[in-house]
PDB file of C-alpha atoms and ligand atoms in Angstrom:
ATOM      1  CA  UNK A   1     -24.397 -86.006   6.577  1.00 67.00           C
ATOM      2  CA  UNK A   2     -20.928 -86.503   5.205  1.00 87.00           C
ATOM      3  CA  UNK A   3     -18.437 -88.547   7.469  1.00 95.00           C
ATOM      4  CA  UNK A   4     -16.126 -86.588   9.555  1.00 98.00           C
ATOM      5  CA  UNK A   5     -12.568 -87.460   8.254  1.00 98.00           C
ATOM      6  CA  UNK A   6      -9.764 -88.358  11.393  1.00 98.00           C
ATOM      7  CA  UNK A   7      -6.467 -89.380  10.066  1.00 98.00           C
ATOM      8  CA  UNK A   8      -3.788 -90.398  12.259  1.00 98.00           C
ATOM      9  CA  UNK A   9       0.043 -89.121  11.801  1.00 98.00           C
ATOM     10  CA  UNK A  10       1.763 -91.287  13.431  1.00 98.00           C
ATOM     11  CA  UNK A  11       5.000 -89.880  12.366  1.00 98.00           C
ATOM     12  CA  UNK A  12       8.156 -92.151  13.770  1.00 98.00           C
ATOM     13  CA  UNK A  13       6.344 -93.874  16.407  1.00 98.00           C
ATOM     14  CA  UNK A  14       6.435 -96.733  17.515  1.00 98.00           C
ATOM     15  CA  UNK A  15       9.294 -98.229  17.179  1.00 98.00           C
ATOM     16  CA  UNK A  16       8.301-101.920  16.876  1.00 98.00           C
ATOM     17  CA  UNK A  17       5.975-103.661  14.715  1.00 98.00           C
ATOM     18  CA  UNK A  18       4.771-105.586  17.518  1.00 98.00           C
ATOM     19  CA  UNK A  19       3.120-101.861  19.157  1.00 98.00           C
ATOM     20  CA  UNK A  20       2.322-100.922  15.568  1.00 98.00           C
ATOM     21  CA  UNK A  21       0.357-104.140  15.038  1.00 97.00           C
ATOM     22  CA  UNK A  22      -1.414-103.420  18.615  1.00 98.00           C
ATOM     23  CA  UNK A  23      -1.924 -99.666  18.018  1.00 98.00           C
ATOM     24  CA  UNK A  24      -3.174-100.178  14.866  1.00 97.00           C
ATOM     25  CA  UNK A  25      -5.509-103.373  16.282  1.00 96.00           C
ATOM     26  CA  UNK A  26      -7.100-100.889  18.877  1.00 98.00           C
ATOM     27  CA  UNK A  27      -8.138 -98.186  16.138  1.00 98.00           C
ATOM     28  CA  UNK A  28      -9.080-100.852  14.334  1.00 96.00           C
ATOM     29  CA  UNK A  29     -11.244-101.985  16.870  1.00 97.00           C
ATOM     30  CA  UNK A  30     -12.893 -98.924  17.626  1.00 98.00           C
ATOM     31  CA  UNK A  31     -13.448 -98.109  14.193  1.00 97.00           C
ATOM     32  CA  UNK A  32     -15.909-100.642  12.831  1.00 95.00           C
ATOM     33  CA  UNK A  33     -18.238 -99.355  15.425  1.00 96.00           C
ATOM     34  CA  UNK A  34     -18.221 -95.596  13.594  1.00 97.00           C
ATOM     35  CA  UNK A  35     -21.289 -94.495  11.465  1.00 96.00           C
ATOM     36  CA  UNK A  36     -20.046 -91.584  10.889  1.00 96.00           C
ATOM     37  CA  UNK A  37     -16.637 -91.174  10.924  1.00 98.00           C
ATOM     38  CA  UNK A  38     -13.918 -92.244   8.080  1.00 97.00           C
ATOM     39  CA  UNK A  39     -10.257 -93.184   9.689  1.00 98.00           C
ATOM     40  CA  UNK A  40      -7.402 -93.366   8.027  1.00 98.00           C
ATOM     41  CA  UNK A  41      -3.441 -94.178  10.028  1.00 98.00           C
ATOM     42  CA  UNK A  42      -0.332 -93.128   8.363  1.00 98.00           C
ATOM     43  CA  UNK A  43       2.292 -95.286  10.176  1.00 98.00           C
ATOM     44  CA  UNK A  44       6.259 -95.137   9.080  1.00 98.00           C
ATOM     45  CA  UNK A  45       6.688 -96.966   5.507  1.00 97.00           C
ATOM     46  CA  UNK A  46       8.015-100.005   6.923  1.00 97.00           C
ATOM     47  CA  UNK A  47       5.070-101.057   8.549  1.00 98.00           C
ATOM     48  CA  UNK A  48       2.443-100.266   5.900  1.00 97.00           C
ATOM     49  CA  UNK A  49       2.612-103.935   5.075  1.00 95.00           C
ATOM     50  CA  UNK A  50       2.202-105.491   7.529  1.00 95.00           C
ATOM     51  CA  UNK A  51      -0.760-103.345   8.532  1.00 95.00           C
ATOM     52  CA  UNK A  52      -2.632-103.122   5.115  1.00 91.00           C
ATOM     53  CA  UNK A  53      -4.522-106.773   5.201  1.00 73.00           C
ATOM     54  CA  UNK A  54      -6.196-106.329   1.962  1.00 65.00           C
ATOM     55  CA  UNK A  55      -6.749-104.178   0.127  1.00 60.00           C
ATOM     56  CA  UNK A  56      -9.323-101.310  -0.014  1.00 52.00           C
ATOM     57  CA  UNK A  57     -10.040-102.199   3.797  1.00 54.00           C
ATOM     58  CA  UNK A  58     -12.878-100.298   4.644  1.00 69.00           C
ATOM     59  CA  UNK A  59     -12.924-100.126   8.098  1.00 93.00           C
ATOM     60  CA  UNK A  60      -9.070 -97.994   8.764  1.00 96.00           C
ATOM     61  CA  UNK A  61      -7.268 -96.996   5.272  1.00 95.00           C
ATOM     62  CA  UNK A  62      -4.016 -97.061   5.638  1.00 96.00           C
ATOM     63  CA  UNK A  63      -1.609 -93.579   4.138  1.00 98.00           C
ATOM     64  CA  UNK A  64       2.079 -92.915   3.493  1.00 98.00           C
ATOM     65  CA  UNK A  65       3.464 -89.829   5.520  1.00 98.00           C
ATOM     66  CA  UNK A  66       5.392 -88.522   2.026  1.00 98.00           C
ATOM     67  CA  UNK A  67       5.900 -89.573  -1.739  1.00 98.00           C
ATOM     68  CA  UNK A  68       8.792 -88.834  -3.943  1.00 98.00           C
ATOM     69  CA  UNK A  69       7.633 -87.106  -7.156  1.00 98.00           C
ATOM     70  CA  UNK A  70       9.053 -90.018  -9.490  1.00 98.00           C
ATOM     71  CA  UNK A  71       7.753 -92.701 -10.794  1.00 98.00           C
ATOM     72  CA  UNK A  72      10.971 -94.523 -10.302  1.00 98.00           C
ATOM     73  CA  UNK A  73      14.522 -94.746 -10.810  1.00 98.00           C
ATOM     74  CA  UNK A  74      18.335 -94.331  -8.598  1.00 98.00           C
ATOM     75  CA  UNK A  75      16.644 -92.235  -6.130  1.00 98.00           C
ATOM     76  CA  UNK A  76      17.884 -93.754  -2.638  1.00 98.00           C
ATOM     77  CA  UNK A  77      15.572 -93.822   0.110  1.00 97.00           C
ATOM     78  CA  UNK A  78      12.824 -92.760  -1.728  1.00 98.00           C
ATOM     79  CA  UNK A  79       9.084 -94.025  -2.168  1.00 98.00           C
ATOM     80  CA  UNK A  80       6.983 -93.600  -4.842  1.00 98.00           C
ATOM     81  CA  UNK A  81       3.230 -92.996  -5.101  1.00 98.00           C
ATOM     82  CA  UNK A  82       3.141 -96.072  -7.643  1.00 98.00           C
ATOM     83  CA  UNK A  83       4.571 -98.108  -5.606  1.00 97.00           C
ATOM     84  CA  UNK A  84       2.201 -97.177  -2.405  1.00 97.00           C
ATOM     85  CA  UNK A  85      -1.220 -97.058  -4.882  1.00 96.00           C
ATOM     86  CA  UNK A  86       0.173-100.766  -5.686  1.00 95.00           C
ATOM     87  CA  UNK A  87       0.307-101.864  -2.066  1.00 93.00           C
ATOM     88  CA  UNK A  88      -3.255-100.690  -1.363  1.00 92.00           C
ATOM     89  CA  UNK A  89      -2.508 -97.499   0.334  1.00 95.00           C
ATOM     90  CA  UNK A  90      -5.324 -94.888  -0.509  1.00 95.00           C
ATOM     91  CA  UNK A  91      -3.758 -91.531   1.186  1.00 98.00           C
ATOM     92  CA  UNK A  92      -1.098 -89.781   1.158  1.00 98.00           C
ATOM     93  CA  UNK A  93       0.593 -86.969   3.432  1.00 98.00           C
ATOM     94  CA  UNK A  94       2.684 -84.002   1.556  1.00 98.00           C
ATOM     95  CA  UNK A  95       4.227 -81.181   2.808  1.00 98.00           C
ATOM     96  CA  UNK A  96       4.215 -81.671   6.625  1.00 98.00           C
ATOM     97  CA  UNK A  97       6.189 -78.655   8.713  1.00 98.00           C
ATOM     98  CA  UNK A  98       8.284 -81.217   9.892  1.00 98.00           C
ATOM     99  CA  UNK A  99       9.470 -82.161   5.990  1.00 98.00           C
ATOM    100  CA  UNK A 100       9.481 -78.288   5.271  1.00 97.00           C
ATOM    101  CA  UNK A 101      11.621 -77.316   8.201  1.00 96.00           C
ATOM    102  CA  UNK A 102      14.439 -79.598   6.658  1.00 96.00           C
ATOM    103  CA  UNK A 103      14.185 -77.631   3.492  1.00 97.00           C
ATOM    104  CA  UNK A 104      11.289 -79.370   1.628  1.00 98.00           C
ATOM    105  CA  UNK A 105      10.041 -76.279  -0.699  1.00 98.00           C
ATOM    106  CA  UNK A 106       7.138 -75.659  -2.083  1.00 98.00           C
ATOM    107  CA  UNK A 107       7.853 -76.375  -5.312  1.00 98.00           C
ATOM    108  CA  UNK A 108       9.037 -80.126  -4.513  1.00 98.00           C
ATOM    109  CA  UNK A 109       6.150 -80.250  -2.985  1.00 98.00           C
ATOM    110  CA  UNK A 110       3.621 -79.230  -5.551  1.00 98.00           C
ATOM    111  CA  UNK A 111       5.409 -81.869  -7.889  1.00 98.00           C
ATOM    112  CA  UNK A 112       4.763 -84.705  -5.035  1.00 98.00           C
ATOM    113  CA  UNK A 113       1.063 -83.711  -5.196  1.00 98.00           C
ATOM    114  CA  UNK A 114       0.768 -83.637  -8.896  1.00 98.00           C
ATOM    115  CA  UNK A 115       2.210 -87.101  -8.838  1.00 98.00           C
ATOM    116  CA  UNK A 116       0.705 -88.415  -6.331  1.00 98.00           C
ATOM    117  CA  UNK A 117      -2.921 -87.309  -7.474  1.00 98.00           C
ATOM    118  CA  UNK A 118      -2.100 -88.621 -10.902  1.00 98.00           C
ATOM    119  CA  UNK A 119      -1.144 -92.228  -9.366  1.00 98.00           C
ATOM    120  CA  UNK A 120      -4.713 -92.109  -7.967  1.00 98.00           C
ATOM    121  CA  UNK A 121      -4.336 -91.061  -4.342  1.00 98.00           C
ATOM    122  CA  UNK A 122      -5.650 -88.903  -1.853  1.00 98.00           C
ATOM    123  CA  UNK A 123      -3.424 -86.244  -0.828  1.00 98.00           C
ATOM    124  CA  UNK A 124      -3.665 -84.473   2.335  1.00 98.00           C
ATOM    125  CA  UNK A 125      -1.298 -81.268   1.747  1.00 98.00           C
ATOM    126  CA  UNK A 126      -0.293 -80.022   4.959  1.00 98.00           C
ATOM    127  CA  UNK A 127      -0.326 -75.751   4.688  1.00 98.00           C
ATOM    128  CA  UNK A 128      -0.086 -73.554   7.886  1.00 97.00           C
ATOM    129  CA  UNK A 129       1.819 -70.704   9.115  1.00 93.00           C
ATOM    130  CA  UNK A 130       5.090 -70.964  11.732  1.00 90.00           C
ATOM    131  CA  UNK A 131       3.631 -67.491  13.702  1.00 87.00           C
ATOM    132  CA  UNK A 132       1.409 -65.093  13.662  1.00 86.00           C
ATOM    133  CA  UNK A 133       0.930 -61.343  13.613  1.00 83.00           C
ATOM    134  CA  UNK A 134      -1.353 -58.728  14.296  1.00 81.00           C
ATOM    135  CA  UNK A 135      -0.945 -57.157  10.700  1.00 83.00           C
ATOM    136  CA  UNK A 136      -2.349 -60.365   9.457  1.00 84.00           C
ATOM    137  CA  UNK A 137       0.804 -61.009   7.263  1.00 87.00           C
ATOM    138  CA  UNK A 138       0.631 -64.922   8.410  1.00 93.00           C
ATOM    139  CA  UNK A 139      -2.386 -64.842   6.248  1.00 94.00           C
ATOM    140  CA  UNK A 140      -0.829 -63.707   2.964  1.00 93.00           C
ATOM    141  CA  UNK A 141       2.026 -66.613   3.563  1.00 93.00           C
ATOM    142  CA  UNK A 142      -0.266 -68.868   3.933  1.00 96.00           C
ATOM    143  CA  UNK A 143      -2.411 -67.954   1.077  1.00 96.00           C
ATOM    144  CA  UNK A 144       1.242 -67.838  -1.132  1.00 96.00           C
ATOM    145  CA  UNK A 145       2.313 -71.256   0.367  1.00 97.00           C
ATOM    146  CA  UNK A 146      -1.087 -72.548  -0.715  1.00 97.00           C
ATOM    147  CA  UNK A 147      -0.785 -71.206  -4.419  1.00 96.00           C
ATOM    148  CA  UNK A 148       2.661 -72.847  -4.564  1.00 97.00           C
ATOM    149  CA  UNK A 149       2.527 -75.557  -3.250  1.00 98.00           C
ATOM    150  CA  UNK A 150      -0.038 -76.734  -6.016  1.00 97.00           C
ATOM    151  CA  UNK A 151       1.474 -75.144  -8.972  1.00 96.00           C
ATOM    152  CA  UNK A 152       1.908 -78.145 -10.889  1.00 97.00           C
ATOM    153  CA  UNK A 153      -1.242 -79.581  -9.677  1.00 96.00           C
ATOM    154  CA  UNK A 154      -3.919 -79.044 -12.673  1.00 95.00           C
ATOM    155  CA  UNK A 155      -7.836 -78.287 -11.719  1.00 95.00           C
ATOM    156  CA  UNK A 156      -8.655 -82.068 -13.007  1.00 95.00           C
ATOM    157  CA  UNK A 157      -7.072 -83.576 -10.124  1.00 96.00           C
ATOM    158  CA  UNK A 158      -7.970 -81.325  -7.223  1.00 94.00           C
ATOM    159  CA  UNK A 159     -11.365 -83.952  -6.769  1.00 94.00           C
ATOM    160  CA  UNK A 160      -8.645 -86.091  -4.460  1.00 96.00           C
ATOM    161  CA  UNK A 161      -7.123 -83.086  -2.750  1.00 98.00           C
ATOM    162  CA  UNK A 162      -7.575 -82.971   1.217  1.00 98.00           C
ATOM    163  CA  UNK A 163      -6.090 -80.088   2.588  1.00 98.00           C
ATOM    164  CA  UNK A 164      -4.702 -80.164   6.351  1.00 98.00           C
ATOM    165  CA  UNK A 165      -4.313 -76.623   8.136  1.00 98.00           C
ATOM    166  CA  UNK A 166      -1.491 -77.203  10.866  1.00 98.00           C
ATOM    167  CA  UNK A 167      -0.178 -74.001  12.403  1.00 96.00           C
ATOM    168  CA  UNK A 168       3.438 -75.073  12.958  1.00 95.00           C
ATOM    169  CA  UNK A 169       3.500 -73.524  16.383  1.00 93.00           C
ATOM    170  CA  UNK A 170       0.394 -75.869  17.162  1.00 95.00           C
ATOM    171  CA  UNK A 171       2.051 -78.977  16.057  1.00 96.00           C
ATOM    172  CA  UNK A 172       3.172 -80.651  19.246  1.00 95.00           C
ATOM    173  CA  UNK A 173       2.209 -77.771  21.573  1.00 95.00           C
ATOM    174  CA  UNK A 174       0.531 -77.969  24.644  1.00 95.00           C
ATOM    175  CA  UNK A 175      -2.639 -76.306  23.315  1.00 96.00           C
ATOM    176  CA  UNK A 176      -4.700 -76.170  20.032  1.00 97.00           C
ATOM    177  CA  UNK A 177      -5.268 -73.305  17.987  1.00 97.00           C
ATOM    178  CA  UNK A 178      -8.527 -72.137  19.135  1.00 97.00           C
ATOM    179  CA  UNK A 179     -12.013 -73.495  17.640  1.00 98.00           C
ATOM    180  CA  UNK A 180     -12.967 -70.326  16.491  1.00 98.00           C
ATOM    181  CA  UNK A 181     -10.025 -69.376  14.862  1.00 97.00           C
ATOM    182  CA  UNK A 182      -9.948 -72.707  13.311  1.00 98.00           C
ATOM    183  CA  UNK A 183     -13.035 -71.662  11.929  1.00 98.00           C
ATOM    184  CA  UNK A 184     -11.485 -68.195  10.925  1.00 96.00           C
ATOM    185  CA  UNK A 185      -8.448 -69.901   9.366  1.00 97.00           C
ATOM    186  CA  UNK A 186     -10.458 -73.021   7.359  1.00 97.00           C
ATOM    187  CA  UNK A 187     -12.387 -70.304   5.593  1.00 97.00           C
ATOM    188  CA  UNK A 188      -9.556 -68.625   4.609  1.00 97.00           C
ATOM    189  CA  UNK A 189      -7.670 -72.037   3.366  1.00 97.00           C
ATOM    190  CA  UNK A 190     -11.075 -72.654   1.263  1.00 97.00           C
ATOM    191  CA  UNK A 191     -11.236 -69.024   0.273  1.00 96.00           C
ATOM    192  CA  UNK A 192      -7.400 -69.086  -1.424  1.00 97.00           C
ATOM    193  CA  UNK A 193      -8.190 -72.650  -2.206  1.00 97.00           C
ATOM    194  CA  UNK A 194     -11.378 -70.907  -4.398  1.00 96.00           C
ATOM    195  CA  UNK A 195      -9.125 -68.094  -5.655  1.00 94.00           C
ATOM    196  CA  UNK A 196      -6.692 -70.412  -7.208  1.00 93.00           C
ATOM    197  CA  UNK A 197      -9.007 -73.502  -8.920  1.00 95.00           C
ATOM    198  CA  UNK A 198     -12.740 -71.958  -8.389  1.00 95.00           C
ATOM    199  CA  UNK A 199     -15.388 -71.940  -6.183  1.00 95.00           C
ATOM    200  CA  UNK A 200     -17.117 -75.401  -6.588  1.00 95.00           C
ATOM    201  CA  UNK A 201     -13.372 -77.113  -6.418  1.00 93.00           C
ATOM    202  CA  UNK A 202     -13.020 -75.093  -3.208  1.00 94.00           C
ATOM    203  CA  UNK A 203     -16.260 -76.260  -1.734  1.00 94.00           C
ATOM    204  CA  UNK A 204     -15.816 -79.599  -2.613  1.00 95.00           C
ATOM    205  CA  UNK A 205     -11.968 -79.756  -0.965  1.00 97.00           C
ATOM    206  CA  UNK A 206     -12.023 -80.975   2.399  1.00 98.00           C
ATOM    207  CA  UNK A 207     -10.404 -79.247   5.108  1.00 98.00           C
ATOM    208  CA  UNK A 208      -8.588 -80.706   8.568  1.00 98.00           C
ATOM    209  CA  UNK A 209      -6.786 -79.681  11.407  1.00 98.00           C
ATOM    210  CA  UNK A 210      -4.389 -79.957  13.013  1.00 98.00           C
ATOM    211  CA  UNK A 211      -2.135 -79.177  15.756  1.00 98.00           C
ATOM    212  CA  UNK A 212      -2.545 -80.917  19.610  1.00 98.00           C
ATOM    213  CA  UNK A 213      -5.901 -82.996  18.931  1.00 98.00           C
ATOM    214  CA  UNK A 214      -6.723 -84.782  21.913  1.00 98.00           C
ATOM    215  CA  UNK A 215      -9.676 -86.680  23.101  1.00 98.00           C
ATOM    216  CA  UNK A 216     -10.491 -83.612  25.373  1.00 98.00           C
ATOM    217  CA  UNK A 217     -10.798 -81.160  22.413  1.00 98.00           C
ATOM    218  CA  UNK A 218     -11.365 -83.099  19.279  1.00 98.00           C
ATOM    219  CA  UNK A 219     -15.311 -82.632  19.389  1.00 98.00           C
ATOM    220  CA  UNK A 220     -15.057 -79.050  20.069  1.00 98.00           C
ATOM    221  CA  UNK A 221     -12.772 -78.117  17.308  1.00 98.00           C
ATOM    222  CA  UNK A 222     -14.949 -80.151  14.814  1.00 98.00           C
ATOM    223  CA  UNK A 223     -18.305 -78.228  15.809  1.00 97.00           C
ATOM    224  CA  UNK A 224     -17.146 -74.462  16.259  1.00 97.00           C
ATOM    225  CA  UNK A 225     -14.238 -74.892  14.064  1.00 98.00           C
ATOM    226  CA  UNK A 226     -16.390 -76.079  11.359  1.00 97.00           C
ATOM    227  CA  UNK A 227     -14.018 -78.319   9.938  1.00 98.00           C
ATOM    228  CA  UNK A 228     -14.142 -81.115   7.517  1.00 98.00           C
ATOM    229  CA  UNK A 229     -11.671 -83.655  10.121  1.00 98.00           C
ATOM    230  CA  UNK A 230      -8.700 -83.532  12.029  1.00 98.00           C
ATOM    231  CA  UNK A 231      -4.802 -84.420  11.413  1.00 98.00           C
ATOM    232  CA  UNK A 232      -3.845 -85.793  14.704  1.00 98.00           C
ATOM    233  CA  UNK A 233      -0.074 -86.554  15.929  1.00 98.00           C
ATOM    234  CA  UNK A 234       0.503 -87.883  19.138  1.00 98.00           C
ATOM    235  CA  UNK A 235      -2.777 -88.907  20.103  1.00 98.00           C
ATOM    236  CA  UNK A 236      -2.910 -90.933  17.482  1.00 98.00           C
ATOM    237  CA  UNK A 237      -0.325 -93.324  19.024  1.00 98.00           C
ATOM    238  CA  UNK A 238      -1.553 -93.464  22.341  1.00 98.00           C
ATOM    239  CA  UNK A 239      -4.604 -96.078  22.137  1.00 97.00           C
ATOM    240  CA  UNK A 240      -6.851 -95.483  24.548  1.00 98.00           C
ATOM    241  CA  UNK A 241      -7.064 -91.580  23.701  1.00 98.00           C
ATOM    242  CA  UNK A 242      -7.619 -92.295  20.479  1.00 98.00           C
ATOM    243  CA  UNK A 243     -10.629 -94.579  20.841  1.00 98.00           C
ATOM    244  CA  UNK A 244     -11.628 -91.742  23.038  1.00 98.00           C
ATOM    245  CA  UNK A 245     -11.220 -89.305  20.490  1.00 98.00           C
ATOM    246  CA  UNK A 246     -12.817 -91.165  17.464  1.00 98.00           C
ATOM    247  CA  UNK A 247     -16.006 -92.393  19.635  1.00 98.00           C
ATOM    248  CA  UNK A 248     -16.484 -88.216  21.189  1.00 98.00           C
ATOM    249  CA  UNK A 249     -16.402 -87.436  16.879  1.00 98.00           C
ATOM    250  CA  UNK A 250     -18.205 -89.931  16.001  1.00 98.00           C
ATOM    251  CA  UNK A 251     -20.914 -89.017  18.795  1.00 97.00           C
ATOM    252  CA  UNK A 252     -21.651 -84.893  17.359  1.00 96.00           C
ATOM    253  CA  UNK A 253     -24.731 -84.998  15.380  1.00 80.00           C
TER     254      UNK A 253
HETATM  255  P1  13P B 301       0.372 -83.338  17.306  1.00 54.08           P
HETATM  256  O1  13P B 301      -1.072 -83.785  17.258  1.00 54.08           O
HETATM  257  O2  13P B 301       1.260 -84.292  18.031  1.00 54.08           O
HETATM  258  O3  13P B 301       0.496 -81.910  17.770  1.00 54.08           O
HETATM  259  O4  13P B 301       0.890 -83.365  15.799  1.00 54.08           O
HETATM  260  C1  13P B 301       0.110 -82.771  14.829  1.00 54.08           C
HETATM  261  C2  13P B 301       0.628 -83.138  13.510  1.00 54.08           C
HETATM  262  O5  13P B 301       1.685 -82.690  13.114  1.00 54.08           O
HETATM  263  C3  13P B 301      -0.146 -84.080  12.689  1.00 54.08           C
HETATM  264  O6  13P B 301       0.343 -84.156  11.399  1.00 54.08           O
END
């Protein structure tokens, strides 16, 4: 069976590298005792460091929350996928709602993914749609934000493409999407993911979600939503649910 895929957001949390090192210890912990579940923590830049021990660990890979779309060059403040591939960081996050509701377009964002797939990483492309209606038009934005946000990412490079679904009014909700429209909405991300690069490319793309993962609903959302893994925010911070989570996925046959 292929590995369910959990990867940790933790956004801009914690705020020391002392909690960092101890939240990332715990996962850590848990994690070598998976067999079938791949984990992967995206803490704040400045801590990738100090958390990446050597490189290509296998137990908990470490991602970057966002990559500029430059190799490099007099671009304050940014970071670029070179520089993270060089490190030993294997993912990547791109396109988040909380970069796109300061203005991040899709357009940018296709030409982070392009890069960032070129510079050999994993990119999990965060898609989903801020409400929804009964007409269904949430499904047509999502299926346009999809298509744009990978213009300028060619068919060769889609092999390292993970797509996240996050509906934005999920994201740090009290309450998940439901499983079964999780299930609803994957097939339609793999559906305009098969409409714009093939069938096989859209098969072989994995699919998350995310959007309130906790411990309590994790398992659930993985067997009726039928996804590939989860995206999880908060959780992901707060140790002991997220050994709870990871040991309830790693427990559904
Ligand atoms: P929460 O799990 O805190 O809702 O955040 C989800 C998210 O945005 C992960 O990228």
């Amino acid at each position: 069976m292929k590995k369910k895929l959990i990867i940790g957001n933790w956004k801009m949390n914690p705020t020391t590298l002392d909690e960092a090192r101890r939240i990332f210890r715990s996962t850590k912990n848990t994690a070598k005792k998976l067999t079938s579940t791949e984990v992967v923590v995206c803490p704040p830049p400045v801590y990738i460091q100090a958390l990446l021990t050597k490189r290509g660990d296998p137990v908990v890979s470490i991602g970057a929350q966002d990559a500029y779309f430059e190799e490099q060059g007099s671009f304050t403040g940014e970071v670029s996928p070179i520089m993270l591939r060089d490190l030993g960081v294997t993912h990547v996050i791109i396109g988040h709602s909380e970069r796109r509701e300061k203005g991040e377009s899709d357009e940018v964002i296709s030409e982070k993914v392009a890069l960032a797939l070129e510079a050999g990483l994993k990119v999990v492309l965060c898609v989903g749609e801020k409400e929804r209606d009964e007409q269904g038009a949430h499904l047509e934005s999502l299926k346009l934000q999809i298509k744009n946000s990978l213009n300028k990412v060619p068919k060769r490079l889609i092999g390292k493409l993970i797509v996240a679904y996050e509906p934005i009014w999920a994201v740090g909700a009290k309450e998940a999407m439901d499983p079964a429209t999780v299930y609803e909405m994957s097939l339609f991300v793999k559906k305009s993911l098969a409409d714009a690069y093939g069938h096989t490319e859209a098969v072989a793309t994995q699919v998350l979600y995310g959007g309130s993962v906790n411990f309590r609903n994790a398992g659930d959302i993985i067997v009726r939503g039928k996804v590939d893994g989860l995206l999880v925010g908060r959780e992901s911070v707060n140790s002991d649910g997220f050994t709870e989570l990871l040991k309830a996925v790693d427990a559904l046959k």
